PDB file of C-alpha atoms in Angstrom:
ATOM      1  CA  MET A  14      85.612   1.104  -3.616  1.00  0.00           C
ATOM      2  CA  ARG A  15      83.809   2.378  -6.614  1.00  0.00           C
ATOM      3  CA  ILE A  16      79.779   3.545  -6.236  1.00  0.00           C
ATOM      4  CA  VAL A  17      78.231   3.537  -9.129  1.00  0.00           C
ATOM      5  CA  GLY A  18      74.884   5.930  -9.185  1.00  0.00           C
ATOM      6  CA  LEU A  19      72.359   4.612 -11.070  1.00  0.00           C
ATOM      7  CA  THR A  20      68.796   6.390 -11.758  1.00  0.00           C
ATOM      8  CA  GLY A  21      66.062   7.219 -14.386  1.00  0.00           C
ATOM      9  CA  GLY A  22      62.306   7.583 -14.124  1.00  0.00           C
ATOM     10  CA  ILE A  23      59.385   5.673 -13.917  1.00  0.00           C
ATOM     11  CA  ALA A  24      59.074   3.129 -16.934  1.00  0.00           C
ATOM     12  CA  SER A  25      62.317   4.398 -18.090  1.00  0.00           C
ATOM     13  CA  GLY A  26      63.817   0.804 -17.589  1.00  0.00           C
ATOM     14  CA  LYS A  27      66.558   1.713 -15.016  1.00  0.00           C
ATOM     15  CA  SER A  28      65.346  -1.599 -12.622  1.00  0.00           C
ATOM     16  CA  THR A  29      66.009  -3.777 -16.060  1.00  0.00           C
ATOM     17  CA  VAL A  30      69.421  -2.375 -16.239  1.00  0.00           C
ATOM     18  CA  SER A  31      69.771  -3.080 -12.081  1.00  0.00           C
ATOM     19  CA  ASN A  32      68.930  -6.483 -12.754  1.00  0.00           C
ATOM     20  CA  LEU A  33      71.559  -6.752 -15.777  1.00  0.00           C
ATOM     21  CA  PHE A  34      74.187  -5.624 -13.439  1.00  0.00           C
ATOM     22  CA  LYS A  35      72.923  -8.313 -10.854  1.00  0.00           C
ATOM     23  CA  LEU A  36      73.342 -10.893 -13.614  1.00  0.00           C
ATOM     24  CA  HIS A  37      76.835 -10.029 -14.504  1.00  0.00           C
ATOM     25  CA  GLY A  38      77.957 -10.685 -10.715  1.00  0.00           C
ATOM     26  CA  VAL A  39      77.946  -6.412  -9.424  1.00  0.00           C
ATOM     27  CA  PRO A  40      76.466  -6.123  -6.329  1.00  0.00           C
ATOM     28  CA  VAL A  41      73.508  -3.965  -6.464  1.00  0.00           C
ATOM     29  CA  VAL A  42      72.160  -1.781  -3.171  1.00  0.00           C
ATOM     30  CA  ASP A  43      68.637  -0.812  -4.364  1.00  0.00           C
ATOM     31  CA  ALA A  44      66.971   1.946  -2.540  1.00  0.00           C
ATOM     32  CA  ASP A  45      63.807   0.700  -3.123  1.00  0.00           C
ATOM     33  CA  LEU A  46      63.776  -2.259  -1.635  1.00  0.00           C
ATOM     34  CA  VAL A  47      65.654  -0.082   1.700  1.00  0.00           C
ATOM     35  CA  ALA A  48      62.484   1.901   1.360  1.00  0.00           C
ATOM     36  CA  ARG A  49      60.248  -1.085   1.790  1.00  0.00           C
ATOM     37  CA  ASP A  50      61.997  -2.420   4.740  1.00  0.00           C
ATOM     38  CA  VAL A  51      61.648   1.145   6.666  1.00  0.00           C
ATOM     39  CA  LEU A  52      57.904   1.067   6.059  1.00  0.00           C
ATOM     40  CA  LYS A  53      57.257  -2.241   7.657  1.00  0.00           C
ATOM     41  CA  LYS A  54      54.745  -2.446   9.988  1.00  0.00           C
ATOM     42  CA  GLY A  55      56.309  -1.206  13.636  1.00  0.00           C
ATOM     43  CA  THR A  56      59.737  -0.005  12.411  1.00  0.00           C
ATOM     44  CA  GLY A  57      60.345   4.108  12.894  1.00  0.00           C
ATOM     45  CA  GLY A  58      59.528   4.694   9.432  1.00  0.00           C
ATOM     46  CA  TRP A  59      56.125   2.927   9.378  1.00  0.00           C
ATOM     47  CA  LYS A  60      55.270   5.160  12.874  1.00  0.00           C
ATOM     48  CA  LYS A  61      56.403   8.349  11.249  1.00  0.00           C
ATOM     49  CA  VAL A  62      53.943   7.941   8.593  1.00  0.00           C
ATOM     50  CA  VAL A  63      50.933   6.376  10.068  1.00  0.00           C
ATOM     51  CA  ALA A  64      51.262   9.369  12.376  1.00  0.00           C
ATOM     52  CA  ALA A  65      51.607  12.143   9.453  1.00  0.00           C
ATOM     53  CA  PHE A  66      48.812  10.194   7.192  1.00  0.00           C
ATOM     54  CA  GLY A  67      46.715   8.357   9.376  1.00  0.00           C
ATOM     55  CA  GLU A  68      45.469   4.674   9.920  1.00  0.00           C
ATOM     56  CA  GLY A  69      43.499   4.844   6.398  1.00  0.00           C
ATOM     57  CA  ILE A  70      46.406   3.973   4.733  1.00  0.00           C
ATOM     58  CA  LEU A  71      46.701   0.643   6.413  1.00  0.00           C
ATOM     59  CA  LEU A  72      45.816  -2.828   5.394  1.00  0.00           C
ATOM     60  CA  ASP A  73      44.204  -5.055   7.850  1.00  0.00           C
ATOM     61  CA  ASN A  74      47.244  -6.856   8.551  1.00  0.00           C
ATOM     62  CA  GLY A  75      48.531  -3.594   9.759  1.00  0.00           C
ATOM     63  CA  GLU A  76      51.316  -3.212   6.494  1.00  0.00           C
ATOM     64  CA  VAL A  77      50.977   0.199   4.989  1.00  0.00           C
ATOM     65  CA  ASP A  78      48.972   0.101   1.573  1.00  0.00           C
ATOM     66  CA  ARG A  79      51.608   1.145  -0.701  1.00  0.00           C
ATOM     67  CA  ALA A  80      48.989   1.515  -3.554  1.00  0.00           C
ATOM     68  CA  LYS A  81      47.207   3.668  -1.798  1.00  0.00           C
ATOM     69  CA  LEU A  82      49.716   5.895  -0.018  1.00  0.00           C
ATOM     70  CA  GLY A  83      51.011   6.301  -3.843  1.00  0.00           C
ATOM     71  CA  HIS A  84      48.152   7.655  -5.203  1.00  0.00           C
ATOM     72  CA  ILE A  85      48.123   9.883  -2.405  1.00  0.00           C
ATOM     73  CA  VAL A  86      51.579  11.217  -2.596  1.00  0.00           C
ATOM     74  CA  PHE A  87      51.541  11.127  -6.403  1.00  0.00           C
ATOM     75  CA  SER A  88      48.459  13.521  -6.471  1.00  0.00           C
ATOM     76  CA  ASP A  89      49.318  15.952  -3.805  1.00  0.00           C
ATOM     77  CA  PRO A  90      53.084  17.399  -4.231  1.00  0.00           C
ATOM     78  CA  ASP A  91      52.981  18.819  -0.420  1.00  0.00           C
ATOM     79  CA  LYS A  92      52.570  15.278   0.881  1.00  0.00           C
ATOM     80  CA  ARG A  93      54.549  13.868  -1.523  1.00  0.00           C
ATOM     81  CA  GLN A  94      57.365  16.011   0.036  1.00  0.00           C
ATOM     82  CA  LEU A  95      56.195  15.149   3.469  1.00  0.00           C
ATOM     83  CA  LEU A  96      56.726  11.668   2.935  1.00  0.00           C
ATOM     84  CA  ASN A  97      60.395  11.706   1.557  1.00  0.00           C
ATOM     85  CA  ARG A  98      60.904  13.891   4.384  1.00  0.00           C
ATOM     86  CA  LEU A  99      59.865  11.233   6.858  1.00  0.00           C
ATOM     87  CA  LEU A 100      61.369   8.568   5.030  1.00  0.00           C
ATOM     88  CA  ALA A 101      64.791  10.058   4.072  1.00  0.00           C
ATOM     89  CA  PRO A 102      66.744   9.822   7.172  1.00  0.00           C
ATOM     90  CA  TYR A 103      65.403   5.985   7.491  1.00  0.00           C
ATOM     91  CA  ILE A 104      66.074   5.116   4.145  1.00  0.00           C
ATOM     92  CA  SER A 105      69.581   6.942   3.967  1.00  0.00           C
ATOM     93  CA  SER A 106      70.870   4.864   7.012  1.00  0.00           C
ATOM     94  CA  GLY A 107      69.830   1.494   5.350  1.00  0.00           C
ATOM     95  CA  ILE A 108      71.468   2.274   2.303  1.00  0.00           C
ATOM     96  CA  PHE A 109      74.798   3.130   4.005  1.00  0.00           C
ATOM     97  CA  TRP A 110      74.690  -0.338   6.318  1.00  0.00           C
ATOM     98  CA  GLU A 111      74.201  -2.037   3.242  1.00  0.00           C
ATOM     99  CA  ILE A 112      77.102  -0.109   1.401  1.00  0.00           C
ATOM    100  CA  LEU A 113      79.228  -0.794   4.699  1.00  0.00           C
ATOM    101  CA  LYS A 114      78.475  -5.007   4.239  1.00  0.00           C
ATOM    102  CA  LEU A 115      79.282  -5.089   0.911  1.00  0.00           C
ATOM    103  CA  TRP A 116      82.493  -2.995   1.824  1.00  0.00           C
ATOM    104  CA  MET A 117      83.351  -5.503   4.404  1.00  0.00           C
ATOM    105  CA  LYS A 118      82.775  -8.492   2.202  1.00  0.00           C
ATOM    106  CA  GLY A 119      85.699  -6.646  -0.592  1.00  0.00           C
ATOM    107  CA  TYR A 120      83.171  -5.699  -3.615  1.00  0.00           C
ATOM    108  CA  LYS A 121      85.807  -3.048  -5.367  1.00  0.00           C
ATOM    109  CA  VAL A 122      82.542  -2.229  -7.552  1.00  0.00           C
ATOM    110  CA  ILE A 123      78.855  -1.738  -6.233  1.00  0.00           C
ATOM    111  CA  VAL A 124      75.831   0.222  -7.809  1.00  0.00           C
ATOM    112  CA  LEU A 125      73.418   2.260  -5.856  1.00  0.00           C
ATOM    113  CA  ASP A 126      70.198   1.828  -7.672  1.00  0.00           C
ATOM    114  CA  ILE A 127      68.086   5.161  -6.188  1.00  0.00           C
ATOM    115  CA  PRO A 128      65.268   6.806  -8.285  1.00  0.00           C
ATOM    116  CA  LEU A 129      65.858   9.673  -6.488  1.00  0.00           C
ATOM    117  CA  LEU A 130      69.514   9.904  -6.516  1.00  0.00           C
ATOM    118  CA  PHE A 131      69.634  13.661  -7.535  1.00  0.00           C
ATOM    119  CA  GLU A 132      66.708  14.789  -5.325  1.00  0.00           C
ATOM    120  CA  ALA A 133      68.023  13.346  -2.473  1.00  0.00           C
ATOM    121  CA  LYS A 134      71.511  14.814  -3.028  1.00  0.00           C
ATOM    122  CA  MET A 135      73.077  11.245  -3.103  1.00  0.00           C
ATOM    123  CA  ASP A 136      74.835  11.831  -6.297  1.00  0.00           C
ATOM    124  CA  LYS A 137      77.665  13.638  -4.146  1.00  0.00           C
ATOM    125  CA  TRP A 138      78.298   9.773  -3.367  1.00  0.00           C
ATOM    126  CA  THR A 139      78.423   8.203  -6.763  1.00  0.00           C
ATOM    127  CA  LYS A 140      80.935   8.234  -9.895  1.00  0.00           C
ATOM    128  CA  PRO A 141      80.209   7.547 -12.393  1.00  0.00           C
ATOM    129  CA  ILE A 142      76.253   8.425 -12.509  1.00  0.00           C
ATOM    130  CA  ILE A 143      74.394   6.406 -14.903  1.00  0.00           C
ATOM    131  CA  VAL A 144      70.834   7.733 -16.357  1.00  0.00           C
ATOM    132  CA  VAL A 145      68.546   5.286 -17.953  1.00  0.00           C
ATOM    133  CA  TRP A 146      66.906   7.787 -20.338  1.00  0.00           C
ATOM    134  CA  VAL A 147      63.717   7.523 -22.701  1.00  0.00           C
ATOM    135  CA  ASP A 148      61.975  10.284 -24.634  1.00  0.00           C
ATOM    136  CA  PRO A 149      58.789  11.543 -22.755  1.00  0.00           C
ATOM    137  CA  GLU A 150      56.119   9.603 -25.286  1.00  0.00           C
ATOM    138  CA  THR A 151      57.795   6.621 -25.119  1.00  0.00           C
ATOM    139  CA  GLN A 152      57.673   6.949 -21.305  1.00  0.00           C
ATOM    140  CA  LEU A 153      54.023   7.503 -21.002  1.00  0.00           C
ATOM    141  CA  GLN A 154      52.882   4.798 -23.393  1.00  0.00           C
ATOM    142  CA  ARG A 155      55.310   2.000 -21.367  1.00  0.00           C
ATOM    143  CA  LEU A 156      53.838   3.209 -18.094  1.00  0.00           C
ATOM    144  CA  MET A 157      50.485   3.244 -19.326  1.00  0.00           C
ATOM    145  CA  GLU A 158      50.741  -0.494 -20.715  1.00  0.00           C
ATOM    146  CA  ARG A 159      52.696  -1.696 -17.797  1.00  0.00           C
ATOM    147  CA  ASP A 160      50.182  -0.438 -15.092  1.00  0.00           C
ATOM    148  CA  ARG A 161      47.167  -0.413 -16.892  1.00  0.00           C
ATOM    149  CA  THR A 162      46.525   3.417 -16.192  1.00  0.00           C
ATOM    150  CA  SER A 163      45.035   6.232 -17.709  1.00  0.00           C
ATOM    151  CA  VAL A 164      46.734   9.096 -19.532  1.00  0.00           C
ATOM    152  CA  GLU A 165      46.352  11.646 -16.636  1.00  0.00           C
ATOM    153  CA  GLU A 166      47.282   9.296 -14.124  1.00  0.00           C
ATOM    154  CA  ALA A 167      50.089   8.346 -16.011  1.00  0.00           C
ATOM    155  CA  LYS A 168      51.091  11.778 -16.478  1.00  0.00           C
ATOM    156  CA  ASN A 169      50.761  12.565 -12.867  1.00  0.00           C
ATOM    157  CA  ARG A 170      53.281   9.966 -11.516  1.00  0.00           C
ATOM    158  CA  ILE A 171      56.046  10.977 -14.376  1.00  0.00           C
ATOM    159  CA  GLN A 172      55.274  14.778 -13.405  1.00  0.00           C
ATOM    160  CA  ALA A 173      55.950  14.018  -9.623  1.00  0.00           C
ATOM    161  CA  GLN A 174      59.759  13.132 -11.021  1.00  0.00           C
ATOM    162  CA  MET A 175      62.663  14.937 -12.108  1.00  0.00           C
ATOM    163  CA  PRO A 176      62.590  15.562 -16.067  1.00  0.00           C
ATOM    164  CA  LEU A 177      64.552  12.524 -17.584  1.00  0.00           C
ATOM    165  CA  ASP A 178      65.753  15.403 -20.020  1.00  0.00           C
ATOM    166  CA  LEU A 179      67.225  17.400 -16.744  1.00  0.00           C
ATOM    167  CA  LYS A 180      68.655  13.864 -15.198  1.00  0.00           C
ATOM    168  CA  LYS A 181      70.272  13.088 -18.427  1.00  0.00           C
ATOM    169  CA  THR A 182      72.393  16.576 -18.247  1.00  0.00           C
ATOM    170  CA  LYS A 183      73.588  15.707 -14.879  1.00  0.00           C
ATOM    171  CA  ALA A 184      74.750  12.343 -15.801  1.00  0.00           C
ATOM    172  CA  ASP A 185      78.139  10.938 -16.683  1.00  0.00           C
ATOM    173  CA  ILE A 186      76.690   8.215 -18.783  1.00  0.00           C
ATOM    174  CA  VAL A 187      73.522   7.955 -20.410  1.00  0.00           C
ATOM    175  CA  ILE A 188      71.772   4.704 -21.118  1.00  0.00           C
ATOM    176  CA  ASP A 189      69.302   5.270 -23.878  1.00  0.00           C
ATOM    177  CA  ASN A 190      66.514   2.872 -23.726  1.00  0.00           C
ATOM    178  CA  THR A 191      64.153   4.116 -26.454  1.00  0.00           C
ATOM    179  CA  GLY A 192      64.639   0.849 -28.469  1.00  0.00           C
ATOM    180  CA  SER A 193      64.800  -2.956 -28.643  1.00  0.00           C
ATOM    181  CA  ARG A 194      65.773  -4.922 -25.623  1.00  0.00           C
ATOM    182  CA  GLU A 195      68.486  -6.129 -27.605  1.00  0.00           C
ATOM    183  CA  GLU A 196      69.988  -2.704 -28.135  1.00  0.00           C
ATOM    184  CA  LEU A 197      69.786  -2.464 -24.284  1.00  0.00           C
ATOM    185  CA  ASN A 198      72.041  -5.387 -23.757  1.00  0.00           C
ATOM    186  CA  GLU A 199      74.637  -3.752 -26.123  1.00  0.00           C
ATOM    187  CA  ARG A 200      74.784  -0.379 -24.352  1.00  0.00           C
ATOM    188  CA  PHE A 201      74.772  -2.233 -21.357  1.00  0.00           C
ATOM    189  CA  GLN A 202      77.560  -4.310 -22.169  1.00  0.00           C
ATOM    190  CA  ARG A 203      79.875  -0.869 -22.990  1.00  0.00           C
ATOM    191  CA  VAL A 204      78.855   0.652 -19.939  1.00  0.00           C
ATOM    192  CA  LEU A 205      79.866  -2.477 -17.761  1.00  0.00           C
ATOM    193  CA  THR A 206      83.116  -2.437 -19.262  1.00  0.00           C
ATOM    194  CA  HIS A 207      83.517   0.918 -18.575  1.00  0.00           C
ATOM    195  CA  VAL A 208      82.350   0.631 -14.539  1.00  0.00           C
ATOM    196  CA  SER A 209      84.302  -2.621 -14.646  1.00  0.00           C
ATOM    197  CA  LYS A 210      87.760  -1.088 -15.463  1.00  0.00           C
ATOM    198  CA  PRO A 211      90.254  -0.929 -12.591  1.00  0.00           C
ATOM    199  CA  LEU A 212      90.199   1.334  -9.726  1.00  0.00           C
ATOM    200  CA  THR A 213      91.875   4.685  -9.037  1.00  0.00           C
ATOM    201  CA  TRP A 214      94.446   4.949  -6.445  1.00  0.00           C
ATOM    202  CA  SER A 215      91.803   7.202  -4.519  1.00  0.00           C
ATOM    203  CA  GLU A 216      88.896   4.446  -5.040  1.00  0.00           C
ATOM    204  CA  PHE A 217      91.373   1.711  -4.016  1.00  0.00           C
ATOM    205  CA  ALA A 218      92.237   3.396  -0.735  1.00  0.00           C
ATOM    206  CA  LEU A 219      88.382   3.390  -0.185  1.00  0.00           C
ATOM    207  CA  SER A 220      88.407  -0.297  -0.569  1.00  0.00           C
ATOM    208  CA  ARG A 221      88.803  -2.955   2.259  1.00  0.00           C
ATOM    209  CA  GLN A 222      91.670  -4.229   0.244  1.00  0.00           C
ATOM    210  CA  GLY A 223      93.154  -0.571   0.614  1.00  0.00           C
ATOM    211  CA  ALA A 224      92.422  -0.032   4.074  1.00  0.00           C
ATOM    212  CA  PHE A 225      94.152  -3.418   4.743  1.00  0.00           C
ATOM    213  CA  VAL A 226      97.472  -2.192   2.693  1.00  0.00           C
ATOM    214  CA  ALA A 227      97.299   1.000   4.256  1.00  0.00           C
ATOM    215  CA  SER A 228      97.223  -1.016   8.140  1.00  0.00           C
ATOM    216  CA  ILE A 229     100.109  -2.657   7.121  1.00  0.00           C
ATOM    217  CA  LEU A 230     102.466   0.180   5.986  1.00  0.00           C
ATOM    218  CA  ILE A 231     101.267   1.830   9.189  1.00  0.00           C
ATOM    219  CA  PHE A 232     102.532  -1.235  10.943  1.00  0.00           C
ATOM    220  CA  VAL A 233     105.800  -1.244   9.130  1.00  0.00           C
ATOM    221  CA  VAL A 234     106.575   2.471   9.527  1.00  0.00           C
ATOM    222  CA  VAL A 235     105.533   2.025  13.517  1.00  0.00           C
ATOM    223  CA  ILE A 236     107.929  -0.797  13.728  1.00  0.00           C
ATOM    224  CA  ILE A 237     110.862   1.120  11.677  1.00  0.00           C
ATOM    225  CA  CYS A 238     110.389   4.223  13.704  1.00  0.00           C
ATOM    226  CA  ARG A 239     110.725   2.064  16.912  1.00  0.00           C
ATOM    227  CA  LYS A 240     113.986   0.631  16.172  1.00  0.00           C
ATOM    228  CA  THR A 241     115.501   4.155  14.921  1.00  0.00           C
ATOM    229  CA  LEU A 242     114.792   5.511  18.508  1.00  0.00           C
TER     230      LEU A 242
END
């Protein structure tokens, strides 16, 4: 199985690229969706976060007010790190089970869409790593337009993440998204061709098909050994 890492920064267009993979039949494990699940009312993640941040972050129905929690952690690095530490084990476990389910279904190529791919050290699981990149000015402008937020708040949210220029240096593939949607589509097609190429032997060995072939070979070897003894 080939596990492709996909990351970027806020308002870089990572989600657009993630959706393009889905449209072309490549399954995507979305860490943001996993994070939503681990924060649902009554879950282990929910209990940890409420204990740490207080019931003031809850809506009337008991669910976490994500906007309020986001405002708290984006304006305080220590609280942001605390939140990441609390949820990391639950998110990692959720991602693992999503990968396992796709492996059981026989998919050969999957995409891990993880905003904190490098920060959470999950880049070790993935190859190749794709970073969706835009220049700082474009990122700031798009974020302000998308969320209708002030310059200061937008900068705080961007600065809370690893700089895109640094992520770019860690990537195997960089998708420059400073241009038009048509240009992004063209660049994506080239990336799709690259990640869809035949699996290497090591990737095949980790696929369900590879495990099946290995089981057959082991069975044949055992039968032969029994006959020769």
